[in-house]
């Protein structure tokens, strides 16, 4: 087994305020409802404390390059193995195959994970355990902290993330599969899984001001409207945007983005969870929304309250999203909604959700239609060669051969000399009908039909079917029959000796 390097990193715990920490150290429990209410009424921002794994690191923003899929060269050995396994081919301007085709069958170098996961040709391959094992094993060639033999599922999703460049890997060769993600990282992953590379795309000044300058902004803003922490109430701000995202929030964003119609019918969906229940509209209950007015940062306070009072349930908005996810098979009875979502969990959630969503119709192209057409043309093309025979007869187009006796046979028969009384053909007459106009041909055809009606015997084919009853015919050497009345079998045979057999 390969050796692994595990780096334990300390993080600065986002303070829910020093009062919370102090009260916990003194065994006094979380902040009271009145304390939270006082803070929100004062317009104070609040940070959300999420349980995180022991490892935590943020992806290097400088590595967040947005490159067309066919032009990616990162993780070269792994990428080459994926291309070989999935039968991806190199073309004059990129690549072709099941990952490089759009829903119309066109070759698409700038393809996305979302489109690829609607291609039945790709999905069928992912259902082959041998192929999955090979794709997962490819991760071993590039990562120091991934072992396909130990966890093939994790290895596969880390390789998938790298192939499509969803979230960049660290420069030290680690996949960091179990590291928790910030909200900006998860939001960027969702965007990069469904958006084609577009160099004109840019974050708005309003978004930059709200969350702070970051290379992630151009991607995260595309998904901001689906986020549980919204921009309207400023719940998504510089503090929360850079903080660890809970699993509950991650599921909410995915369901709100790709299964909104299911959310609208959530009342008909049932689910049974082991670790959460519906807490209702906590924001209104705790007066973070008062008299119908949403206070700034109200969703930050709502989730902080839910984290501190787990027995009272989670906000209905998150609970309903978890119900839809449960119904889709994206989550089980143990939601762990209040834990930080890891990189591995994030790419798996995004991938499995994209397989199920119906925003793109499923299609089935192993290669582009243009490549398939070119291949069929090549398969049906006959290869011809020119003879190098220098024989004079062959050079003039004559086909000749010699039998064993050395006699040369001219198969074209152009050496046959016709007699004067034999028909040699007449090009002018033979092609006369074809040279007629349509009207003239119609007249000729009409005349021919009339002749057939009046003299049908002229058009009967009696060759080989007429029994002969007349005298024997032939041409003796003199040219004149000796006895016109002679018939076969007649004659005087008296002088023929016995025993003679006559044929």
CSV table of C-alpha atoms in Angstrom, one decimal:
chain,number,residue,atom,x,y,z
A,1,UNK,CA,0.0,0.0,0.0
A,2,UNK,CA,1.3,3.4,-0.9
A,3,UNK,CA,2.3,5.7,1.9
A,4,UNK,CA,0.0,8.7,2.5
A,5,UNK,CA,0.7,12.1,3.8
A,6,UNK,CA,-2.0,13.6,6.0
A,7,UNK,CA,-1.8,17.2,6.9
A,8,UNK,CA,-3.7,18.3,9.9
A,9,UNK,CA,-4.6,22.0,9.6
A,10,UNK,CA,-5.9,24.3,12.2
A,11,UNK,CA,-8.5,26.8,11.2
A,12,UNK,CA,-9.6,30.0,12.8
A,13,UNK,CA,-13.1,29.1,14.0
A,14,UNK,CA,-15.5,31.8,12.7
A,15,UNK,CA,-16.8,33.4,15.9
A,16,UNK,CA,-20.5,33.4,16.4
A,17,UNK,CA,-19.3,36.1,18.7
A,18,UNK,CA,-17.0,35.8,21.7
A,19,UNK,CA,-20.0,35.6,23.9
A,20,UNK,CA,-20.9,32.2,22.4
A,21,UNK,CA,-17.4,30.8,22.9
A,22,UNK,CA,-17.2,32.2,26.4
A,23,UNK,CA,-20.6,30.8,27.4
A,24,UNK,CA,-19.6,27.4,26.0
A,25,UNK,CA,-16.3,27.4,27.9
A,26,UNK,CA,-18.2,28.2,31.1
A,27,UNK,CA,-20.8,25.5,30.4
A,28,UNK,CA,-23.5,28.0,30.0
A,29,UNK,CA,-24.9,26.8,26.6
A,30,UNK,CA,-25.5,28.8,23.4
A,31,UNK,CA,-26.7,32.3,23.1
A,32,UNK,CA,-30.3,32.9,24.1
A,33,UNK,CA,-33.0,33.9,21.7
A,34,UNK,CA,-32.9,37.4,23.2
A,35,UNK,CA,-29.2,37.8,22.7
A,36,UNK,CA,-29.5,36.7,19.0
A,37,UNK,CA,-32.5,39.0,18.6
A,38,UNK,CA,-30.6,42.0,20.1
A,39,UNK,CA,-27.7,41.4,17.7
A,40,UNK,CA,-29.8,41.2,14.6
A,41,UNK,CA,-31.8,44.2,15.6
A,42,UNK,CA,-28.5,46.1,15.9
A,43,UNK,CA,-27.6,45.0,12.4
A,44,UNK,CA,-24.6,42.9,13.5
A,45,UNK,CA,-23.3,40.4,11.1
A,46,UNK,CA,-22.8,36.9,12.4
A,47,UNK,CA,-20.6,34.0,11.4
A,48,UNK,CA,-21.8,30.4,11.2
A,49,UNK,CA,-19.9,27.7,13.0
A,50,UNK,CA,-20.0,24.4,11.1
A,51,UNK,CA,-18.5,21.1,12.3
A,52,UNK,CA,-15.6,20.3,10.0
A,53,UNK,CA,-13.3,17.3,9.4
A,54,UNK,CA,-9.9,17.4,11.0
A,55,UNK,CA,-8.4,18.3,7.6
A,56,UNK,CA,-9.4,21.6,6.0
A,57,UNK,CA,-7.8,23.6,3.2
A,58,UNK,CA,-9.0,26.0,0.7
A,59,UNK,CA,-8.2,25.5,-3.0
A,60,UNK,CA,-5.6,27.8,-4.5
A,61,UNK,CA,-7.4,30.6,-6.3
A,62,UNK,CA,-4.5,31.0,-8.7
A,63,UNK,CA,-5.2,27.5,-10.0
A,64,UNK,CA,-8.8,28.3,-10.8
A,65,UNK,CA,-8.1,28.5,-14.5
A,66,UNK,CA,-11.1,28.1,-16.8
A,67,UNK,CA,-10.0,26.1,-19.8
A,68,UNK,CA,-12.0,24.4,-22.6
A,69,UNK,CA,-12.3,20.7,-21.8
A,70,UNK,CA,-10.5,19.4,-24.9
A,71,UNK,CA,-7.5,21.7,-24.2
A,72,UNK,CA,-7.0,20.7,-20.6
A,73,UNK,CA,-3.6,19.1,-19.9
A,74,UNK,CA,-3.7,18.9,-16.1
A,75,UNK,CA,-3.1,15.4,-14.5
A,76,UNK,CA,-1.8,14.2,-17.9
A,77,UNK,CA,-1.3,10.5,-17.1
A,78,UNK,CA,-4.7,10.2,-15.6
A,79,UNK,CA,-6.3,12.1,-18.4
A,80,UNK,CA,-4.7,9.9,-21.0
A,81,UNK,CA,-5.9,6.8,-19.2
A,82,UNK,CA,-9.5,8.1,-19.1
A,83,UNK,CA,-9.3,9.0,-22.8
A,84,UNK,CA,-8.1,5.5,-23.7
A,85,UNK,CA,-10.7,3.8,-21.6
A,86,UNK,CA,-13.6,5.9,-22.8
A,87,UNK,CA,-12.4,5.7,-26.5
A,88,UNK,CA,-11.8,9.4,-26.8
A,89,UNK,CA,-9.9,10.3,-30.0
A,90,UNK,CA,-7.7,13.2,-30.9
A,91,UNK,CA,-9.0,15.3,-33.8
A,92,UNK,CA,-7.5,18.1,-35.9
A,93,UNK,CA,-8.9,20.8,-33.5
A,94,UNK,CA,-9.5,18.9,-30.3
A,95,UNK,CA,-11.1,15.6,-29.2
A,96,UNK,CA,-14.1,13.5,-30.1
A,97,UNK,CA,-16.0,10.8,-28.3
A,98,UNK,CA,-18.8,10.4,-25.7
A,99,UNK,CA,-17.4,13.3,-23.6
A,100,UNK,CA,-17.2,15.6,-26.5
A,101,UNK,CA,-20.6,15.5,-28.1
A,102,UNK,CA,-23.6,17.8,-27.5
A,103,UNK,CA,-27.3,16.8,-27.4
A,104,UNK,CA,-27.6,17.3,-31.2
A,105,UNK,CA,-24.6,15.0,-32.0
A,106,UNK,CA,-22.2,17.8,-32.8
A,107,UNK,CA,-18.6,17.6,-31.8
A,108,UNK,CA,-18.1,19.9,-28.8
A,109,UNK,CA,-14.6,20.6,-27.5
A,110,UNK,CA,-16.1,23.1,-24.9
A,111,UNK,CA,-18.3,20.5,-23.3
A,112,UNK,CA,-19.5,20.4,-19.7
A,113,UNK,CA,-20.0,17.7,-17.1
A,114,UNK,CA,-23.7,18.4,-17.1
A,115,UNK,CA,-24.1,17.7,-20.9
A,116,UNK,CA,-21.8,14.6,-20.8
A,117,UNK,CA,-23.9,13.1,-18.0
A,118,UNK,CA,-27.0,13.2,-20.3
A,119,UNK,CA,-25.2,11.1,-22.9
A,120,UNK,CA,-26.4,7.5,-22.6
A,121,UNK,CA,-23.2,6.3,-24.3
A,122,UNK,CA,-21.2,7.7,-21.3
A,123,UNK,CA,-23.7,6.6,-18.7
A,124,UNK,CA,-23.6,3.0,-20.1
A,125,UNK,CA,-19.9,3.0,-19.7
A,126,UNK,CA,-20.2,4.1,-16.1
A,127,UNK,CA,-22.4,1.1,-15.4
A,128,UNK,CA,-19.6,-1.2,-16.4
A,129,UNK,CA,-17.7,-2.2,-13.2
A,130,UNK,CA,-14.5,-2.9,-15.1
A,131,UNK,CA,-14.5,0.5,-16.7
A,132,UNK,CA,-15.2,2.2,-13.4
A,133,UNK,CA,-12.4,0.3,-11.8
A,134,UNK,CA,-10.0,1.4,-14.5
A,135,UNK,CA,-11.1,5.0,-14.3
A,136,UNK,CA,-10.8,4.9,-10.5
A,137,UNK,CA,-7.4,3.3,-10.7
A,138,UNK,CA,-6.2,6.2,-12.9
A,139,UNK,CA,-6.4,8.4,-9.8
A,140,UNK,CA,-3.6,6.5,-8.2
A,141,UNK,CA,-1.2,7.7,-10.8
A,142,UNK,CA,-1.5,11.3,-9.8
A,143,UNK,CA,-2.7,11.6,-6.2
A,144,UNK,CA,-0.6,11.0,-3.0
A,145,UNK,CA,-3.7,10.7,-0.8
A,146,UNK,CA,-6.0,8.5,-2.9
A,147,UNK,CA,-6.0,4.7,-3.1
A,148,UNK,CA,-8.5,3.1,-5.5
A,149,UNK,CA,-8.0,-0.3,-3.8
A,150,UNK,CA,-9.2,1.1,-0.5
A,151,UNK,CA,-12.0,3.4,-1.8
A,152,UNK,CA,-12.7,3.0,-5.5
A,153,UNK,CA,-15.8,5.3,-5.3
A,154,UNK,CA,-13.8,8.2,-3.8
A,155,UNK,CA,-10.9,7.6,-6.3
A,156,UNK,CA,-13.4,7.7,-9.2
A,157,UNK,CA,-15.0,11.0,-8.2
A,158,UNK,CA,-11.7,12.6,-7.5
A,159,UNK,CA,-10.6,11.6,-11.0
A,160,UNK,CA,-13.9,12.9,-12.5
A,161,UNK,CA,-13.5,16.2,-10.7
A,162,UNK,CA,-10.0,16.6,-12.1
A,163,UNK,CA,-10.8,15.5,-15.7
A,164,UNK,CA,-13.6,18.2,-16.0
A,165,UNK,CA,-11.6,20.7,-13.9
A,166,UNK,CA,-14.5,21.3,-11.6
A,167,UNK,CA,-12.4,22.3,-8.5
A,168,UNK,CA,-8.6,22.5,-9.0
A,169,UNK,CA,-6.3,20.1,-7.1
A,170,UNK,CA,-3.5,21.3,-4.8
A,171,UNK,CA,-0.1,21.8,-6.2
A,172,UNK,CA,1.4,19.2,-3.8
A,173,UNK,CA,-0.3,16.2,-5.5
A,174,UNK,CA,-3.0,15.8,-2.9
A,175,UNK,CA,-6.7,15.4,-3.9
A,176,UNK,CA,-7.9,16.6,-0.5
A,177,UNK,CA,-11.1,14.6,-1.0
A,178,UNK,CA,-12.1,14.8,2.7
A,179,UNK,CA,-11.4,18.5,3.2
A,180,UNK,CA,-14.5,20.7,3.9
A,181,UNK,CA,-15.5,23.3,1.3
A,182,UNK,CA,-16.4,26.9,1.7
A,183,UNK,CA,-19.6,28.2,0.2
A,184,UNK,CA,-17.8,30.0,-2.6
A,185,UNK,CA,-16.0,26.7,-3.5
A,186,UNK,CA,-19.2,24.7,-3.6
A,187,UNK,CA,-21.1,27.3,-5.6
A,188,UNK,CA,-18.2,27.6,-8.1
A,189,UNK,CA,-18.2,23.8,-8.5
A,190,UNK,CA,-21.9,23.8,-9.4
A,191,UNK,CA,-21.4,26.6,-11.9
A,192,UNK,CA,-18.3,25.0,-13.5
A,193,UNK,CA,-20.1,21.7,-13.9
A,194,UNK,CA,-22.8,23.3,-16.1
A,195,UNK,CA,-21.3,26.3,-17.8
A,196,UNK,CA,-19.2,26.3,-20.9
A,197,UNK,CA,-16.0,28.3,-20.8
A,198,UNK,CA,-16.8,31.9,-21.5
A,199,UNK,CA,-14.0,34.5,-21.2
A,200,UNK,CA,-16.5,37.3,-21.3
A,201,UNK,CA,-18.3,36.2,-18.1
A,202,UNK,CA,-17.5,38.5,-15.1
A,203,UNK,CA,-18.8,39.0,-11.6
A,204,UNK,CA,-20.9,42.1,-11.0
A,205,UNK,CA,-19.7,45.0,-8.9
A,206,UNK,CA,-22.6,44.5,-6.5
A,207,UNK,CA,-21.6,40.9,-5.9
A,208,UNK,CA,-17.9,41.8,-5.4
A,209,UNK,CA,-18.9,44.4,-2.9
A,210,UNK,CA,-21.1,42.1,-1.0
A,211,UNK,CA,-18.8,39.1,-0.7
A,212,UNK,CA,-15.3,40.6,-1.4
A,213,UNK,CA,-13.0,40.3,-4.3
A,214,UNK,CA,-12.3,36.7,-5.3
A,215,UNK,CA,-11.5,34.6,-8.3
A,216,UNK,CA,-14.5,32.4,-7.3
A,217,UNK,CA,-17.0,35.3,-7.7
A,218,UNK,CA,-17.4,34.9,-11.5
A,219,UNK,CA,-18.7,31.4,-11.0
A,220,UNK,CA,-20.4,31.6,-7.6
A,221,UNK,CA,-22.6,34.5,-8.6
A,222,UNK,CA,-24.2,32.3,-11.3
A,223,UNK,CA,-25.6,30.1,-8.5
A,224,UNK,CA,-26.3,32.8,-5.9
A,225,UNK,CA,-30.0,32.9,-6.6
A,226,UNK,CA,-30.3,29.2,-5.6
A,227,UNK,CA,-28.3,29.6,-2.4
A,228,UNK,CA,-30.0,29.2,1.0
A,229,UNK,CA,-27.9,32.2,2.2
A,230,UNK,CA,-29.3,34.9,-0.1
A,231,UNK,CA,-27.9,38.2,-1.4
A,232,UNK,CA,-31.2,40.1,-0.9
A,233,UNK,CA,-31.0,40.0,2.9
A,234,UNK,CA,-27.1,40.1,2.7
A,235,UNK,CA,-27.0,36.7,4.4
A,236,UNK,CA,-24.4,35.8,1.8
A,237,UNK,CA,-21.6,38.2,2.7
A,238,UNK,CA,-17.9,38.3,3.2
A,239,UNK,CA,-18.0,36.3,6.4
A,240,UNK,CA,-20.4,33.6,5.4
A,241,UNK,CA,-19.2,33.3,1.7
A,242,UNK,CA,-15.7,32.4,2.9
A,243,UNK,CA,-17.0,30.1,5.7
A,244,UNK,CA,-17.6,26.3,5.6
A,245,UNK,CA,-20.8,25.2,3.9
A,246,UNK,CA,-23.1,22.8,5.7
A,247,UNK,CA,-24.4,19.7,3.9
A,248,UNK,CA,-28.0,20.9,4.4
A,249,UNK,CA,-27.2,24.1,2.5
A,250,UNK,CA,-25.5,22.2,-0.2
A,251,UNK,CA,-28.5,20.0,-0.8
A,252,UNK,CA,-30.8,23.0,-0.7
A,253,UNK,CA,-28.8,24.7,-3.5
A,254,UNK,CA,-28.7,21.5,-5.7
A,255,UNK,CA,-32.4,20.8,-5.3
A,256,UNK,CA,-33.4,24.5,-5.8
A,257,UNK,CA,-31.3,24.7,-8.9
A,258,UNK,CA,-32.2,21.4,-10.6
A,259,UNK,CA,-35.4,20.1,-9.1
A,260,UNK,CA,-37.4,23.3,-8.3
A,261,UNK,CA,-40.6,21.7,-9.7
A,262,UNK,CA,-40.3,18.9,-7.1
A,263,UNK,CA,-39.9,21.5,-4.3
A,264,UNK,CA,-43.2,23.0,-5.4
A,265,UNK,CA,-44.9,19.6,-4.8
A,266,UNK,CA,-43.0,18.7,-1.7
A,267,UNK,CA,-46.2,18.3,0.3
A,268,UNK,CA,-46.8,15.0,-1.4
A,269,UNK,CA,-43.3,13.7,-0.6
A,270,UNK,CA,-42.6,11.7,2.5
A,271,UNK,CA,-39.2,11.0,4.1
A,272,UNK,CA,-38.0,9.6,7.4
A,273,UNK,CA,-34.8,11.1,8.8
A,274,UNK,CA,-32.8,9.9,11.8
A,275,UNK,CA,-31.1,13.2,12.6
A,276,UNK,CA,-33.4,16.1,11.8
A,277,UNK,CA,-37.0,17.1,11.7
A,278,UNK,CA,-39.0,20.0,10.3
A,279,UNK,CA,-38.5,23.1,12.5
A,280,UNK,CA,-40.9,25.3,10.5
A,281,UNK,CA,-40.3,28.9,9.8
A,282,UNK,CA,-37.6,29.5,12.5
A,283,UNK,CA,-36.9,33.0,11.2
A,284,UNK,CA,-40.5,34.1,12.0
A,285,UNK,CA,-40.7,32.2,15.2
A,286,UNK,CA,-37.5,33.9,16.5
A,287,UNK,CA,-38.6,37.3,15.1
A,288,UNK,CA,-35.7,37.4,12.6
A,289,UNK,CA,-38.6,38.2,10.2
A,290,UNK,CA,-41.0,40.5,12.0
A,291,UNK,CA,-44.3,41.8,10.8
A,292,UNK,CA,-43.5,40.3,7.4
A,293,UNK,CA,-40.2,42.2,7.2
A,294,UNK,CA,-37.0,40.3,6.6
A,295,UNK,CA,-34.2,41.7,8.6
A,296,UNK,CA,-30.7,41.9,7.2
A,297,UNK,CA,-28.7,38.6,7.7
A,298,UNK,CA,-31.9,36.9,8.9
A,299,UNK,CA,-31.0,33.5,7.3
A,300,UNK,CA,-27.6,33.6,9.0
A,301,UNK,CA,-29.3,33.9,12.3
A,302,UNK,CA,-31.9,31.3,11.4
A,303,UNK,CA,-29.2,28.7,10.7
A,304,UNK,CA,-27.2,29.6,13.8
A,305,UNK,CA,-30.3,29.1,15.9
A,306,UNK,CA,-30.9,25.7,14.3
A,307,UNK,CA,-27.3,24.6,14.9
A,308,UNK,CA,-27.6,25.6,18.5
A,309,UNK,CA,-31.0,24.0,19.1
A,310,UNK,CA,-31.0,20.8,17.0
A,311,UNK,CA,-33.9,19.3,18.9
A,312,UNK,CA,-36.2,22.1,17.6
A,313,UNK,CA,-35.5,21.1,14.0
A,314,UNK,CA,-34.1,22.6,10.8
A,315,UNK,CA,-35.7,25.5,8.8
A,316,UNK,CA,-38.5,24.2,6.6
A,317,UNK,CA,-36.7,25.5,3.5
A,318,UNK,CA,-33.8,23.1,4.1
A,319,UNK,CA,-35.9,20.3,5.4
A,320,UNK,CA,-38.1,20.3,2.3
A,321,UNK,CA,-35.0,20.2,0.1
A,322,UNK,CA,-33.7,17.2,2.1
A,323,UNK,CA,-37.1,15.5,1.5
A,324,UNK,CA,-36.7,15.9,-2.3
A,325,UNK,CA,-33.1,14.7,-2.2
A,326,UNK,CA,-34.3,11.7,-0.2
A,327,UNK,CA,-37.0,11.0,-2.8
A,328,UNK,CA,-34.4,11.2,-5.6
A,329,UNK,CA,-32.1,8.8,-3.8
A,330,UNK,CA,-29.4,11.5,-3.3
A,331,UNK,CA,-29.4,11.2,0.5
A,332,UNK,CA,-30.3,8.6,3.1
A,333,UNK,CA,-31.9,8.7,6.5
A,334,UNK,CA,-28.8,10.1,8.1
A,335,UNK,CA,-28.5,13.5,6.6
A,336,UNK,CA,-25.7,15.0,8.7
A,337,UNK,CA,-27.1,18.3,7.6
A,338,UNK,CA,-25.1,20.3,10.1
A,339,UNK,CA,-21.7,19.0,9.1
A,340,UNK,CA,-19.4,20.7,6.6
A,341,UNK,CA,-19.6,19.1,3.1
A,342,UNK,CA,-16.3,17.7,1.8
A,343,UNK,CA,-14.9,17.9,-1.7
A,344,UNK,CA,-15.6,14.2,-2.3
A,345,UNK,CA,-19.2,14.5,-1.1
A,346,UNK,CA,-19.7,17.7,-3.2
A,347,UNK,CA,-18.5,16.3,-6.6
A,348,UNK,CA,-20.5,13.1,-6.0
A,349,UNK,CA,-23.7,15.0,-5.1
A,350,UNK,CA,-23.3,17.3,-8.1
A,351,UNK,CA,-22.7,14.3,-10.5
A,352,UNK,CA,-25.5,12.2,-9.2
A,353,UNK,CA,-27.9,15.1,-9.3
A,354,UNK,CA,-26.9,16.0,-12.9
A,355,UNK,CA,-27.7,12.4,-14.0
A,356,UNK,CA,-31.2,12.7,-12.7
A,357,UNK,CA,-32.2,16.3,-13.7
A,358,UNK,CA,-34.2,16.7,-16.9
A,359,UNK,CA,-33.2,20.2,-18.0
A,360,UNK,CA,-31.4,18.5,-20.9
A,361,UNK,CA,-32.9,15.5,-22.7
A,362,UNK,CA,-30.9,12.3,-22.7
A,363,UNK,CA,-29.1,11.5,-26.0
A,364,UNK,CA,-26.9,8.7,-27.2
A,365,UNK,CA,-23.7,9.5,-29.2
A,366,UNK,CA,-20.5,7.5,-28.7
A,367,UNK,CA,-18.9,9.9,-31.3
A,368,UNK,CA,-20.1,13.0,-33.1
A,369,UNK,CA,-22.4,12.5,-36.1
A,370,UNK,CA,-19.8,14.0,-38.4
A,371,UNK,CA,-17.1,11.6,-37.2
A,372,UNK,CA,-19.6,8.7,-37.6
A,373,UNK,CA,-20.4,9.8,-41.2
A,374,UNK,CA,-16.8,10.1,-42.1
A,375,UNK,CA,-16.1,6.6,-40.7
A,376,UNK,CA,-19.0,5.1,-42.7
A,377,UNK,CA,-17.7,6.7,-45.9
A,378,UNK,CA,-14.3,5.4,-45.3
A,379,UNK,CA,-15.6,1.9,-44.7
A,380,UNK,CA,-17.7,1.9,-47.9
A,381,UNK,CA,-15.0,3.2,-50.2
A,382,UNK,CA,-13.7,0.7,-52.7
A,383,UNK,CA,-9.9,0.7,-53.2
A,384,UNK,CA,-8.9,0.4,-56.9
A,385,UNK,CA,-5.4,-0.2,-58.3
A,386,UNK,CA,-4.0,0.3,-61.8
A,387,UNK,CA,-2.4,-2.5,-63.7
A,388,UNK,CA,1.3,-2.3,-64.4
A,389,UNK,CA,1.1,-4.9,-67.2
A,390,UNK,CA,3.1,-3.6,-70.2
A,391,UNK,CA,1.5,-6.1,-72.7
A,392,UNK,CA,0.5,-4.2,-75.8
A,393,UNK,CA,-2.9,-5.8,-75.8
A,394,UNK,CA,-3.6,-4.8,-72.2
A,395,UNK,CA,-2.3,-1.3,-72.8
A,396,UNK,CA,-5.0,-0.8,-75.4
A,397,UNK,CA,-7.7,-2.0,-73.2
A,398,UNK,CA,-7.9,-5.5,-74.6
A,399,UNK,CA,-8.4,-8.3,-72.1
A,400,UNK,CA,-6.4,-11.4,-73.2
A,401,UNK,CA,-5.3,-14.6,-71.7
A,402,UNK,CA,-3.5,-17.7,-72.9
A,403,UNK,CA,-4.6,-21.3,-72.3
A,404,UNK,CA,-2.2,-24.1,-71.5
A,405,UNK,CA,-1.6,-24.7,-75.2
A,406,UNK,CA,-0.3,-21.2,-75.7
A,407,UNK,CA,-3.4,-20.1,-77.7
A,408,UNK,CA,-4.3,-16.5,-76.9
A,409,UNK,CA,-8.0,-15.9,-76.3
A,410,UNK,CA,-9.4,-12.4,-76.8
A,411,UNK,CA,-12.2,-12.1,-74.3
A,412,UNK,CA,-13.6,-8.9,-75.8
A,413,UNK,CA,-14.2,-10.7,-79.1
A,414,UNK,CA,-13.3,-7.7,-81.1
A,415,UNK,CA,-11.2,-10.0,-83.3
A,416,UNK,CA,-14.4,-11.6,-84.8
A,417,UNK,CA,-14.9,-10.7,-88.5
A,418,UNK,CA,-18.6,-10.4,-89.4
A,419,UNK,CA,-19.8,-11.4,-92.9
A,420,UNK,CA,-21.5,-9.0,-95.3
A,421,UNK,CA,-24.9,-10.5,-94.5
A,422,UNK,CA,-24.6,-10.3,-90.8
A,423,UNK,CA,-25.9,-7.3,-88.8
A,424,UNK,CA,-23.1,-5.2,-87.5
A,425,UNK,CA,-25.2,-2.6,-85.8
A,426,UNK,CA,-26.0,0.9,-86.7
A,427,UNK,CA,-25.2,3.5,-84.1
A,428,UNK,CA,-27.3,6.1,-85.8
A,429,UNK,CA,-30.4,3.9,-86.0
A,430,UNK,CA,-29.9,2.2,-82.7
A,431,UNK,CA,-29.8,5.5,-80.8
A,432,UNK,CA,-32.6,7.1,-82.8
A,433,UNK,CA,-35.3,6.4,-80.2
A,434,UNK,CA,-33.3,7.9,-77.4
A,435,UNK,CA,-32.7,11.0,-79.4
A,436,UNK,CA,-36.5,11.7,-79.8
A,437,UNK,CA,-38.3,14.2,-77.7
A,438,UNK,CA,-40.8,13.0,-75.1
A,439,UNK,CA,-43.7,13.9,-77.4
A,440,UNK,CA,-42.1,12.0,-80.3
A,441,UNK,CA,-41.4,9.0,-78.1
A,442,UNK,CA,-45.1,9.0,-77.1
A,443,UNK,CA,-46.2,8.9,-80.7
A,444,UNK,CA,-43.9,6.0,-81.5
A,445,UNK,CA,-45.1,4.1,-78.4
A,446,UNK,CA,-48.7,4.7,-79.5
A,447,UNK,CA,-48.0,3.3,-83.0
A,448,UNK,CA,-46.3,0.3,-81.5
A,449,UNK,CA,-49.2,-0.5,-79.2
A,450,UNK,CA,-51.6,-0.3,-82.2
A,451,UNK,CA,-49.4,-2.7,-84.2
A,452,UNK,CA,-49.3,-5.1,-81.2
A,453,UNK,CA,-53.1,-5.2,-81.1
A,454,UNK,CA,-53.5,-5.9,-84.8
A,455,UNK,CA,-50.6,-8.3,-85.2
A,456,UNK,CA,-49.8,-9.9,-81.8
A,457,UNK,CA,-48.1,-12.8,-83.5
A,458,UNK,CA,-45.3,-10.5,-84.5
A,459,UNK,CA,-44.4,-10.0,-80.9
A,460,UNK,CA,-44.6,-13.6,-79.7
A,461,UNK,CA,-41.5,-15.4,-78.6
A,462,UNK,CA,-41.8,-18.9,-79.8
A,463,UNK,CA,-38.1,-19.8,-79.7
A,464,UNK,CA,-37.5,-23.4,-78.6
A,465,UNK,CA,-41.3,-24.1,-78.1
A,466,UNK,CA,-42.5,-25.0,-81.7
A,467,UNK,CA,-42.5,-28.7,-82.4
A,468,UNK,CA,-41.1,-29.5,-85.9
A,469,UNK,CA,-43.3,-31.7,-88.2
A,470,UNK,CA,-42.0,-30.9,-91.6
A,471,UNK,CA,-39.2,-32.5,-93.7
A,472,UNK,CA,-35.7,-32.7,-92.5
A,473,UNK,CA,-33.7,-29.6,-93.1
A,474,UNK,CA,-30.0,-29.2,-93.8
A,475,UNK,CA,-27.4,-28.0,-96.3
A,476,UNK,CA,-25.6,-30.8,-98.1
A,477,UNK,CA,-22.2,-30.2,-99.6
A,478,UNK,CA,-23.8,-29.5,-103.0
A,479,UNK,CA,-26.0,-27.0,-101.5
A,480,UNK,CA,-29.2,-28.8,-102.7
A,481,UNK,CA,-31.0,-31.5,-100.8
A,482,UNK,CA,-30.6,-34.9,-102.6
A,483,UNK,CA,-34.1,-36.0,-101.7
A,484,UNK,CA,-36.5,-33.3,-100.4
A,485,UNK,CA,-38.9,-35.9,-99.2
A,486,UNK,CA,-36.4,-37.9,-97.2
A,487,UNK,CA,-37.0,-38.2,-93.5
A,488,UNK,CA,-34.9,-39.6,-90.7
A,489,UNK,CA,-35.2,-43.3,-90.3
A,490,UNK,CA,-36.0,-44.0,-94.0
A,491,UNK,CA,-33.7,-46.1,-96.2
A,492,UNK,CA,-32.6,-49.6,-97.2
A,493,UNK,CA,-30.6,-51.3,-94.4
A,494,UNK,CA,-30.8,-54.9,-95.8
A,495,UNK,CA,-27.1,-55.2,-96.4
A,496,UNK,CA,-26.2,-54.3,-92.8
A,497,UNK,CA,-24.8,-57.4,-90.9
A,498,UNK,CA,-26.3,-58.6,-87.7
A,499,UNK,CA,-24.9,-57.3,-84.4
A,500,UNK,CA,-24.4,-53.8,-85.7
A,501,UNK,CA,-25.6,-51.2,-83.3
A,502,UNK,CA,-27.0,-48.2,-85.0
A,503,UNK,CA,-27.1,-44.9,-83.0
